[in-house]
Coordinates of C-alpha atoms and ligand atoms in Angstrom, one line a residue:
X1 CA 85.8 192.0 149.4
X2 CA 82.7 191.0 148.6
X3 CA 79.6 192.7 146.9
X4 CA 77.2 190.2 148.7
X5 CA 76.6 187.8 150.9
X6 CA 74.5 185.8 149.4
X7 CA 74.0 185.7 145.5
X8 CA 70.2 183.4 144.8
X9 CA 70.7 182.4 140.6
X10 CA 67.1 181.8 139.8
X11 CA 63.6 183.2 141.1
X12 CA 61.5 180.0 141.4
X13 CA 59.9 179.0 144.6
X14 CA 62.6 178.0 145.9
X15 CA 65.0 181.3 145.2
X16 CA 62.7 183.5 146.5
X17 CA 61.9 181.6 149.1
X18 CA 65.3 181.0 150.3
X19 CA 66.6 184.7 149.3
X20 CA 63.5 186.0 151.6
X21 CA 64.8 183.8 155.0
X22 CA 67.9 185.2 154.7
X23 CA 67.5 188.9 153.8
X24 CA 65.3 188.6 157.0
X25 CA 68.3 187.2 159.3
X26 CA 70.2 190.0 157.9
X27 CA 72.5 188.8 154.8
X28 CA 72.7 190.9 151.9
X29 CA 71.0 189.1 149.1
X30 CA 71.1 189.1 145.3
X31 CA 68.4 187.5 143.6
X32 CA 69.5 186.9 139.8
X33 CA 66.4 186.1 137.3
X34 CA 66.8 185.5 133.7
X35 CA 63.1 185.6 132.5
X36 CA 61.5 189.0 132.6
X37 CA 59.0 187.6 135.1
X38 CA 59.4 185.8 138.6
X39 CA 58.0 182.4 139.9
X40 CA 60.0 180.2 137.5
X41 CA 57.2 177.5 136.7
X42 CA 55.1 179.0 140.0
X43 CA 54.3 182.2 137.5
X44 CA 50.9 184.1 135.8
X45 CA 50.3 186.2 133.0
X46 CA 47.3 188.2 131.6
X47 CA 45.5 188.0 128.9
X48 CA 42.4 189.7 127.7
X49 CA 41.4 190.6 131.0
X50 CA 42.1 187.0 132.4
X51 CA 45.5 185.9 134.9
X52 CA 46.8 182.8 133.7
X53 CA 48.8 180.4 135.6
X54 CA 51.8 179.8 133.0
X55 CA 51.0 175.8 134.0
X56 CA 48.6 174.9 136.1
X57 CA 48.6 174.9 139.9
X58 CA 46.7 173.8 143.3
X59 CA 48.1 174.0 146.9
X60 CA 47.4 171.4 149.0
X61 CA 48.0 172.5 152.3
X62 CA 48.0 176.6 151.7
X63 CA 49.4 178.7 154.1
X64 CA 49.4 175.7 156.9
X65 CA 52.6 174.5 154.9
X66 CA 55.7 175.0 153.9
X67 CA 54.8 177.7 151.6
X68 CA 52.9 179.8 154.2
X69 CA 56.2 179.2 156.7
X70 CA 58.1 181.1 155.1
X71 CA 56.3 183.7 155.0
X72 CA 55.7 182.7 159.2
X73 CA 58.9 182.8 159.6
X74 CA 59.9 186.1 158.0
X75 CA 56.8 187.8 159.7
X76 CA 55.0 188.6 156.7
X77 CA 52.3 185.9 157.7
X78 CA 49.5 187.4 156.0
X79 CA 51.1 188.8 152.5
X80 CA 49.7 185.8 150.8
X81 CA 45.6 186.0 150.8
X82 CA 44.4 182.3 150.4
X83 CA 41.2 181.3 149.6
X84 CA 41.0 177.7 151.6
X85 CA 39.5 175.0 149.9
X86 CA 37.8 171.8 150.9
X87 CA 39.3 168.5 150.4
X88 CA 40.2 167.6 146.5
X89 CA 37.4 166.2 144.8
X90 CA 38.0 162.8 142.9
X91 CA 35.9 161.6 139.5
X92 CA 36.0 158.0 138.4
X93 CA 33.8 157.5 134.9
X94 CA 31.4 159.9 136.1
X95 CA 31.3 159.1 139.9
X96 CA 32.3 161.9 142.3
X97 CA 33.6 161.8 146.1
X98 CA 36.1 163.7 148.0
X99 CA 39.4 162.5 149.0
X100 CA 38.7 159.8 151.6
X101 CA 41.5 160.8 154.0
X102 CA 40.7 162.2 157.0
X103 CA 41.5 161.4 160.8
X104 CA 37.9 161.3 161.2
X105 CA 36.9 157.8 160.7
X106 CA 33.0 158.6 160.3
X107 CA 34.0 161.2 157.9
X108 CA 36.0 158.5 155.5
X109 CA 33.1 156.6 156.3
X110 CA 30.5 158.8 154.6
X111 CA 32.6 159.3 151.8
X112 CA 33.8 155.5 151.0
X113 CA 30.1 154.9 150.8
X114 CA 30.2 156.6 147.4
X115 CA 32.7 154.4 146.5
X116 CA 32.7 151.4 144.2
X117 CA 34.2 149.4 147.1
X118 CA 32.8 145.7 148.8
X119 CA 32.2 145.9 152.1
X120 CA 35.1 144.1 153.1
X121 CA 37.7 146.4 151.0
X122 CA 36.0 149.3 152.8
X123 CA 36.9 147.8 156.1
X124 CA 40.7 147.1 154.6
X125 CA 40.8 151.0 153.4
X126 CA 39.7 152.4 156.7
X127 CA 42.2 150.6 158.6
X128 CA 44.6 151.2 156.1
X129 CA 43.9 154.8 156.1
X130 CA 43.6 155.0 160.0
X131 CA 47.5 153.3 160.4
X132 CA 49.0 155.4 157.8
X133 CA 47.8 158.8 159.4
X134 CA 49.2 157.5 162.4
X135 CA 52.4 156.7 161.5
X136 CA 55.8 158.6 163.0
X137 CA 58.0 160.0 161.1
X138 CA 60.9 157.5 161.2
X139 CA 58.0 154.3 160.4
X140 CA 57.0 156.7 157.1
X141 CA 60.7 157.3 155.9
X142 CA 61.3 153.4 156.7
X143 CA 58.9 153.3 153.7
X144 CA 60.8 155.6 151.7
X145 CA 62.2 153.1 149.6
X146 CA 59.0 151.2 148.8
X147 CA 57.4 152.0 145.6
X148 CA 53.7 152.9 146.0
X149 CA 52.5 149.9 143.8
X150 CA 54.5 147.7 146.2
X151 CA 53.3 148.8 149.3
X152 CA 49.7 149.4 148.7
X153 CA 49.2 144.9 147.3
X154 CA 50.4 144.1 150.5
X155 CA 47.1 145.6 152.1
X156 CA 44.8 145.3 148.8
X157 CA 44.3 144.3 145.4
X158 CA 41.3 146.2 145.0
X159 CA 41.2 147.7 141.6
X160 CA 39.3 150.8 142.5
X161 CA 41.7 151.6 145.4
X162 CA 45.0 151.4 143.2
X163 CA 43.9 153.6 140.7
X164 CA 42.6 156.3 143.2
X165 CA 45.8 155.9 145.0
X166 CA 48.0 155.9 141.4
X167 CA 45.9 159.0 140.0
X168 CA 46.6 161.0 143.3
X169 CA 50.5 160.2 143.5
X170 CA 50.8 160.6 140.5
X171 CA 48.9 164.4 140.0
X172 CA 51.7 165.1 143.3
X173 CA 54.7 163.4 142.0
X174 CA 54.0 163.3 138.0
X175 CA 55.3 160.0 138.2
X176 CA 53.7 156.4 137.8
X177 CA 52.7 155.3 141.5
X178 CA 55.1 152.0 140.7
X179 CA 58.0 154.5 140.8
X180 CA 56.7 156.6 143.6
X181 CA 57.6 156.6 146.8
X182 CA 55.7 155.4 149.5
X183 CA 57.0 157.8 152.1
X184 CA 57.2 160.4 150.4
X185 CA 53.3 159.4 149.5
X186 CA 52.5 159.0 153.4
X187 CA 54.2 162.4 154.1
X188 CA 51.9 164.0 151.8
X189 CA 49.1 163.0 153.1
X190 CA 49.5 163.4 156.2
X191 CA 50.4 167.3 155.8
X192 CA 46.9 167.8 153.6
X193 CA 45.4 166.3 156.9
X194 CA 47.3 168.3 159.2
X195 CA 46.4 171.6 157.3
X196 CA 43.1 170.5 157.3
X197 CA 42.4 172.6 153.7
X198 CA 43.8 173.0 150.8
X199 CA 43.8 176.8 149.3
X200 CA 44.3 178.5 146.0
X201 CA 46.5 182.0 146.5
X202 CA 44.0 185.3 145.5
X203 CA 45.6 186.6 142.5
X204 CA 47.1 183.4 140.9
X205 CA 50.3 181.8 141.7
X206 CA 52.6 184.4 140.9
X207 CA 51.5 186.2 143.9
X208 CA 53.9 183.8 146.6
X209 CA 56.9 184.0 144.7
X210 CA 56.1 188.1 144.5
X211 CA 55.6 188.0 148.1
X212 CA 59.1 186.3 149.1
X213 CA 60.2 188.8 146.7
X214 CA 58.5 191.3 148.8
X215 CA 60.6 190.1 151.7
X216 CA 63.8 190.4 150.0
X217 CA 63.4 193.7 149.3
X218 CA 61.9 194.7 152.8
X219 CA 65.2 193.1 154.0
X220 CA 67.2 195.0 152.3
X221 CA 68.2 192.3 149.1
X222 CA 68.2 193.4 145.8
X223 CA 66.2 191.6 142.7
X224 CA 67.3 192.0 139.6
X225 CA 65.0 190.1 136.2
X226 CA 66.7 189.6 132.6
X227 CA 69.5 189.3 134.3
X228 CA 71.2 185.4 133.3
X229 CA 74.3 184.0 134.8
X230 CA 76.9 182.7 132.4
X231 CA 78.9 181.1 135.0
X232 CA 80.0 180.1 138.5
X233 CA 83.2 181.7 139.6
X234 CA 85.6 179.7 141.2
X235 CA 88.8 180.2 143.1
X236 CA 91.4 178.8 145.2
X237 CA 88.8 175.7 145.5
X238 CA 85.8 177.8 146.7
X239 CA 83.1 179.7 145.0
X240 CA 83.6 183.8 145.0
X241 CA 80.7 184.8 142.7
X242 CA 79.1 184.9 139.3
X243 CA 79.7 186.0 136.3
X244 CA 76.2 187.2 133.7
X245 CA 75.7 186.8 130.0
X246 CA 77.3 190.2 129.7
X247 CA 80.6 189.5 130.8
X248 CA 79.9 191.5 134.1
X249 CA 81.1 189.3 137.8
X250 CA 79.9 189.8 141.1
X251 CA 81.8 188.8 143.9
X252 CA 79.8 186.5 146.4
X253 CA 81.4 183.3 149.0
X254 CA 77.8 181.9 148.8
X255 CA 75.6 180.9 145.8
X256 CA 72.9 179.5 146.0
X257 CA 71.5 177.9 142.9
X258 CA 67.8 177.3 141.8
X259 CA 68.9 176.4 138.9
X260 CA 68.5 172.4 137.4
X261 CA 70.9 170.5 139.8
X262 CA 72.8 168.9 136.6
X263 CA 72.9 172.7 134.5
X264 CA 74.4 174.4 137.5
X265 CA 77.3 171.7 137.8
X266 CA 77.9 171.0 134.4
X267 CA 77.0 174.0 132.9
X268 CA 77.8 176.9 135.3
X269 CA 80.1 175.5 137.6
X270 CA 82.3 172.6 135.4
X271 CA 82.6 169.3 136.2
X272 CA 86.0 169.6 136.7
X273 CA 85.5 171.1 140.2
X274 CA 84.1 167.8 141.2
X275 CA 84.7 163.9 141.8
X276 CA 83.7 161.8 139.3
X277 CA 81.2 159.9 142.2
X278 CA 79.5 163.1 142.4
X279 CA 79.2 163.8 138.6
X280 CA 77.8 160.1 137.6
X281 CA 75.6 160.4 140.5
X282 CA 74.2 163.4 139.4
X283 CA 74.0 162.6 135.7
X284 CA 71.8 159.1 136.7
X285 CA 69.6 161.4 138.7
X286 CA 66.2 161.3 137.0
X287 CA 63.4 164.0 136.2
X288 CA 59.8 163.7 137.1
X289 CA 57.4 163.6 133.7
X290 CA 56.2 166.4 132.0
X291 CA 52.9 167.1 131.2
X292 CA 50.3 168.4 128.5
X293 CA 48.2 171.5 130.3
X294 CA 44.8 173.5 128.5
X295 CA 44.1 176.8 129.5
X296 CA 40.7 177.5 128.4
X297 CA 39.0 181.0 128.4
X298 CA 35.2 180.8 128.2
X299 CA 32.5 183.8 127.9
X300 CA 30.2 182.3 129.8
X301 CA 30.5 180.0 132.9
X302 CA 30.2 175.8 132.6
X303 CA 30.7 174.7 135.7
X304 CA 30.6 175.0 138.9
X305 CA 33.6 173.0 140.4
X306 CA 36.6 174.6 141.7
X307 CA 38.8 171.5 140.9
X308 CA 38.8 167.7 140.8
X309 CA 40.9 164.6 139.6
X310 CA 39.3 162.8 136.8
X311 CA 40.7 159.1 136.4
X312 CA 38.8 157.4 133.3
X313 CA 40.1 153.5 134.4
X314 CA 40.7 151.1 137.1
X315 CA 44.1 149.9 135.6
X316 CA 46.8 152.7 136.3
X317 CA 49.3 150.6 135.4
X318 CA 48.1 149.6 131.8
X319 CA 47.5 153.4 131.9
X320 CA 51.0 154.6 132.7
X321 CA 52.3 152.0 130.7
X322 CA 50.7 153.1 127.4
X323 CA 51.7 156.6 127.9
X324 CA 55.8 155.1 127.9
X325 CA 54.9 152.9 124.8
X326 CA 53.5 156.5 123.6
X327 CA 50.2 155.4 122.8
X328 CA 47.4 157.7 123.2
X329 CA 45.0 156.3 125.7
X330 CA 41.2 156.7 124.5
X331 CA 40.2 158.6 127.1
X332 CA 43.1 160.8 129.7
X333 CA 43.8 161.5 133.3
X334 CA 43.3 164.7 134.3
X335 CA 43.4 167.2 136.9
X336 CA 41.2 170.4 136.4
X337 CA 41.6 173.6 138.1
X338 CA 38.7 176.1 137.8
X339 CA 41.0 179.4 139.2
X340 CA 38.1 182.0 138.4
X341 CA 35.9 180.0 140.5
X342 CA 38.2 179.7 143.4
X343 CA 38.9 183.6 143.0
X344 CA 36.0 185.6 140.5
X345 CA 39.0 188.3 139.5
X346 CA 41.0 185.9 137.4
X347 CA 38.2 186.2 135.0
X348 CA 36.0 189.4 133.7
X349 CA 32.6 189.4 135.3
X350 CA 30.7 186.8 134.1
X351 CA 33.5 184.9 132.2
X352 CA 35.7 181.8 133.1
X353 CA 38.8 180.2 133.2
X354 CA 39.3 176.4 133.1
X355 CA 42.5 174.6 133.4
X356 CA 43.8 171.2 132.8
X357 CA 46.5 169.1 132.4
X358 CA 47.3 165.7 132.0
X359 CA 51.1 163.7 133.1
X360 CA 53.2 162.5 130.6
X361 CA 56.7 160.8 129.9
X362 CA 59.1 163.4 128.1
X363 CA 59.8 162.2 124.5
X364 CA 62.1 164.6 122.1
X365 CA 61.0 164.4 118.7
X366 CA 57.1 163.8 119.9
X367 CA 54.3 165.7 117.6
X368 CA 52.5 166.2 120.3
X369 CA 49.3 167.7 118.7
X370 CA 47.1 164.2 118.5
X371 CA 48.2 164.4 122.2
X372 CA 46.7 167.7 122.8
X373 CA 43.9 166.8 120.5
X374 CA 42.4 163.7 122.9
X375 CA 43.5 165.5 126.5
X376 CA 40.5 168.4 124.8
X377 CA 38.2 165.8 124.2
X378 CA 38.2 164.2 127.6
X379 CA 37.7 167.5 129.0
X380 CA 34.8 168.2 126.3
X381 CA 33.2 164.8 127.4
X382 CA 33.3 166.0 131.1
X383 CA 31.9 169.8 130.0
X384 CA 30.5 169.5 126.7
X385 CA 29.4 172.9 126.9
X386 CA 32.9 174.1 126.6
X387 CA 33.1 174.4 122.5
X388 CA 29.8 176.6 122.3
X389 CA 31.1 179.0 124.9
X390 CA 35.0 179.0 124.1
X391 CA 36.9 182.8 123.5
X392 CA 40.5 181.3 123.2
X393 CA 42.9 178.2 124.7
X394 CA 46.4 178.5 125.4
X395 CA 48.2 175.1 125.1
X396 CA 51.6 173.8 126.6
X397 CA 53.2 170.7 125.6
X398 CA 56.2 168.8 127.1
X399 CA 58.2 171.0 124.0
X400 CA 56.9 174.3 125.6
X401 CA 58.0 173.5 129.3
X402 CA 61.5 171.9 128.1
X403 CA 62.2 175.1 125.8
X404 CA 61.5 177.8 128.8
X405 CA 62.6 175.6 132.1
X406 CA 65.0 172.3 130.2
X407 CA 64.8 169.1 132.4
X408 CA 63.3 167.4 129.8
X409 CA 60.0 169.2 130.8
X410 CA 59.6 168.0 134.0
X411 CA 56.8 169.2 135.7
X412 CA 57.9 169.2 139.4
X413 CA 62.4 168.5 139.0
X414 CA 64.4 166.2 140.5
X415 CA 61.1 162.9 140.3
X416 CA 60.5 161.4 143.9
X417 CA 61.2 158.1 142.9
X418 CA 62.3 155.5 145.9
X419 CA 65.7 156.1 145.6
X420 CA 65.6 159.8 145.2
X421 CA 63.6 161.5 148.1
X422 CA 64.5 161.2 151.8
X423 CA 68.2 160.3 152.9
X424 CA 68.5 160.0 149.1
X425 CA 67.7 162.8 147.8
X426 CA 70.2 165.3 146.5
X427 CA 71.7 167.2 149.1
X428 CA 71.4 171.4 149.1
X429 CA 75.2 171.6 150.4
X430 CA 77.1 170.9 147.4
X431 CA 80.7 169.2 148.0
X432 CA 82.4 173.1 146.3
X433 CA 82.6 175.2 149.1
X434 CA 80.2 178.0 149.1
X435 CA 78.1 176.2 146.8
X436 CA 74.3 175.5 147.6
X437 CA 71.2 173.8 145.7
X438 CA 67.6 174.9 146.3
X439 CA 64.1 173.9 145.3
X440 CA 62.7 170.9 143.8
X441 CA 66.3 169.7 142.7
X442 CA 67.6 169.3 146.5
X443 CA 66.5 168.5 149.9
X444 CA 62.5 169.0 151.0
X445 CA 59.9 167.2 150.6
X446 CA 55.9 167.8 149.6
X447 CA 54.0 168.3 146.0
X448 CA 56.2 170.7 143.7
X449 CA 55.7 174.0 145.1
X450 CA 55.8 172.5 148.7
X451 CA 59.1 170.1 148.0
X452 CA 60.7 174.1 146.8
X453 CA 59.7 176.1 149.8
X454 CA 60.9 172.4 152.4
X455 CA 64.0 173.1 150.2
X456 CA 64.2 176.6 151.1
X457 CA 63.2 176.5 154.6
X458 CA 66.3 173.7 154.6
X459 CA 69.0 175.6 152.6
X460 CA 68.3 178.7 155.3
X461 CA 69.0 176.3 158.0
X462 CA 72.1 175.0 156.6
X463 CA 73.8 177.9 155.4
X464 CA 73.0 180.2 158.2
X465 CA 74.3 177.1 160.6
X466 CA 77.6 177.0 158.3
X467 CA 78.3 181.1 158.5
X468 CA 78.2 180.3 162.1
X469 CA 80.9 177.8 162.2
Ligands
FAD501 C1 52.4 171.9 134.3 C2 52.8 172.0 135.7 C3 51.9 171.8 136.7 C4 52.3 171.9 138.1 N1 51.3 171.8 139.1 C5 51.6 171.9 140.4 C6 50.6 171.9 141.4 O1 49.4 171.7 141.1 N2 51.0 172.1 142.7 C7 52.3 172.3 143.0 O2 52.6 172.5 144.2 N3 53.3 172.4 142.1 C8 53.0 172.2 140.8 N4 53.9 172.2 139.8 C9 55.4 172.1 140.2 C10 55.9 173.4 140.7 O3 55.5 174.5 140.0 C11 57.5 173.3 140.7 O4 57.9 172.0 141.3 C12 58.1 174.4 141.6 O5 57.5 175.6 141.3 C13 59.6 174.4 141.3 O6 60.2 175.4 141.9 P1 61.8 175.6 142.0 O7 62.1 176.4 143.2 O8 62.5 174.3 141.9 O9 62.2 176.6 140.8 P2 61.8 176.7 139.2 O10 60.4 177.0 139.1 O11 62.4 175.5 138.5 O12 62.6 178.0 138.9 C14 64.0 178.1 138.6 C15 64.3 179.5 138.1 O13 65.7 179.6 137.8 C16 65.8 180.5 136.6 N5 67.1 180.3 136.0 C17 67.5 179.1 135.3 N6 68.7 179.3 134.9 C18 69.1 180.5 135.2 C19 70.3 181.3 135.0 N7 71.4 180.7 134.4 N8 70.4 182.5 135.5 C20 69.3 183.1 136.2 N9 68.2 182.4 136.4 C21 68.1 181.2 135.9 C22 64.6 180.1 135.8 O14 64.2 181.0 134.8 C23 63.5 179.9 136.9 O15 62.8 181.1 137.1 C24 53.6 172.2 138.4 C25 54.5 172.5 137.4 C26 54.2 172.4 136.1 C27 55.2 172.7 135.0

């Protein structure tokens, strides 16, 4: 017999998330955590009076979204207190405008003005904004296999345009926009419209996962941290449970892994239980970038901003190109979170926190300190009241994410490159029966913590629909 219904390996977004919806439609659920702390790379930890996201974070469409769903759907709407935030503000060399999305054309309008666009591009940009709002879902996955580069020449060359589009796909997808995909691009945006705000989650990031642990617990599921799993158990074909570090199993027919998609089969399952179409597929499957990210404690406050893109040139693709040849760039992209500005307790009265972090390919044997070294001084050239004011920084490199989470660092999992989101994306039903995938390694769709709780929301569907049959 077995001990639960439902084992979750893994308390990321998407474990949580997924252990939550069904502990709420009655299974008994066993979330497994190895780390002594949930949230995976959605996490937070204090220091000297500040919470620090463990990476850096910003939601684009809050509680309107997939995150706040969940939630929704397991009637804890309001556990999650989001501050909401207007649209994400965009620097070029200096140069600052909001997003020019909107379904309001005046609106766009007013903020293309600000723009270092000619009149005719401006025209070309509304229209082009206007159409891809507008589009149904069926015309924006026709588009999934189109890479963002590809797409976007066929309605401009402008210069200006593709680096504000490359810099925003690739702060959601941590991939160059010549390897994003187009509708996964389009399906973005039209979400942040939808939700109208973005929104920054009172008490850092940690607080969703904690509150889709919250539901577990309120359902009747069990949580349990330092707790790794060695292995996945399998018999007579099927999964029947887990077995820890310690040598100790418990018997489950589901599992649901949030777990890297490649570790769980190779690693904790074997590749033996599957077809060798399955295993090359999933060994060509590629990550998203990693990424360097500052954390940046100040005793006094420099700025006023809440957050904002900074691109420093019109030529993304010389850009992203450099970074794969690994050659510093003179100046970086960057996308700055302010958290003690979006919510005053994440710093002591009077003090701040700033945040940034910058994409970058994954490279092994990288010294990544010259790295770190120019990301600080494009921040310093954007707030050069930073050094004077400066209590401590806490730095993550590539190294550092690879070491706690593997995947080569990647910042969001599985990349959304054209042939890897949509019908092409991993699916969360494994081909072992019993076996499931969940968060940014299978199914969904959105920005990182978005794509996890789509994936969530999805895996509930599917293995509720399979108990059934
Ligand atoms: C630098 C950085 C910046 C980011 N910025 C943003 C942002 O601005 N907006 C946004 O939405 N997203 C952002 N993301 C991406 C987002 O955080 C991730 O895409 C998302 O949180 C992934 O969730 P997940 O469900 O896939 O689980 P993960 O976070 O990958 O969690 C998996 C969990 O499984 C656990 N685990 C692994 N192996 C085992 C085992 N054998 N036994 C038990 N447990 C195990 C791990 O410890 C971990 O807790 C950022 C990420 C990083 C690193």
């Amino acid at each position: 017999m077995s001990d639960y219904d439902v084992i979750v390996i893994g308390g990321g977004i998407g474990g949580t998330g997924v252990g939550a919806l069904l502990a709420y439609r009655g299974l008994k659920v066993l979330l497994l955590e190895k780390n002594s702390f949930i949230g995976g790379r959605c996490s937070s930890y204090k220091k000297d009076g500040f919470t620090v996201s463990s990476y850096i974070h910003a939601f684009s469409s809050s509680d309107k979204g997939a995150l706040g769903e969940i939630l929704r759907k397991i009637k804890m709407p309001d556990e999650i207190d989001w501050v909401q935030q207007s649209s994400a503000l965009l620097n070029f060399k200096g140069i600052e405008f909001n997003l020019p999305i909107s379904s309001d054309i005046n609106k766009v309008l007013e903020i293309a003005k600000r723009m270092p666009i000619p009149q005719n591009e401006l025209e070309k940009l509304l229209k082009l904004n206007m159409d891809m709002l507008s589009l149904s879902s069926k015309k924006v996955h026709a588009l999934d296999e189109l890479d963002l580069k590809s797409w976007l020449s066929q309605h401009t060359d402008n210069s200006f345009v593709h680096a504000m589009t490359a810099f925003l796909s690739a702060a959601s997808f941590v991939i160059p926009y010549y390897e994003a995909s187009t509708g996964e691009y389009i399906r973005i945006l039209q979400n942040m419209v939808a939700a109208g705000q973005g929104g920054y989650p009172r008490g850092d990031c940690i607080t969703i996962p904690q509150a889709y642990c919250k539901g577990i617990e309120k359902y009747g599921g069990a949580i349990k941290l330092n707790t790794e799993v060695k292995r996945i158990i399998i018999e007579n074909d099927r999964v029947s449970g887990v077995e820890l570090l310690d040598g100790k199993k418990i018997n489950s027919k589901i599992v649901i892994s949030n777990v890297n998609i490649k570790n769980t089969v190779f690693d904790l399952v074997g590749q033996e239980f599957f077809e060798n179409k399955y295993t090359k597929y999933l060994k060509d499957l590629k990550y998203s970038w990693s990424a360097i990210v500052l954390k940046i404690a100040l005793k006094k406050k420099v700025t006023e901003h809440t957050a904002f893109i900074y691109f420093p040139t019109d030529n993304p693709v010389e850009y992203f190109q450099q970074l794969e040849r690994r050659k510093i760039p003179d100046e970086f992209f960057l996308w700055v979170v302010v958290p003690s500005n979006i919510d005053p307790n994440l710093a002591p009265h009077g003090k701040q926190l700033i945040c940034c972090g910058t994409p970058l390919p994954y490279s092994k044997h990288e010294d990544w300190s010259p790295w770190v070294e120019q990301c600080y001084t494009t921040l310093i050239n954007l707030m050069p009241e930073i050094p004077k004011h400066q209590l401590w920084q806490d730095i993550v490199t590539p190294s550092d994410i690879e070491r706690v989470l593997g995947e080569e660092g990647a910042v969001i999992g599985i990349a959304q490159t054209i042939d890897q989101v949509g019908k092409n994306r991993p699916s969360i039903k494994s081909p072992l029966p019993g076996l499931y995938f969940v968060g940014a390694e299978a199914g969904g769709w959105g920005i990182g913590t978005e794509l996890a709780a789509q994936s969530a929301l999805e895996c509930a569907k599917i293995v509720l629909k399979d108990l059934k049959t």
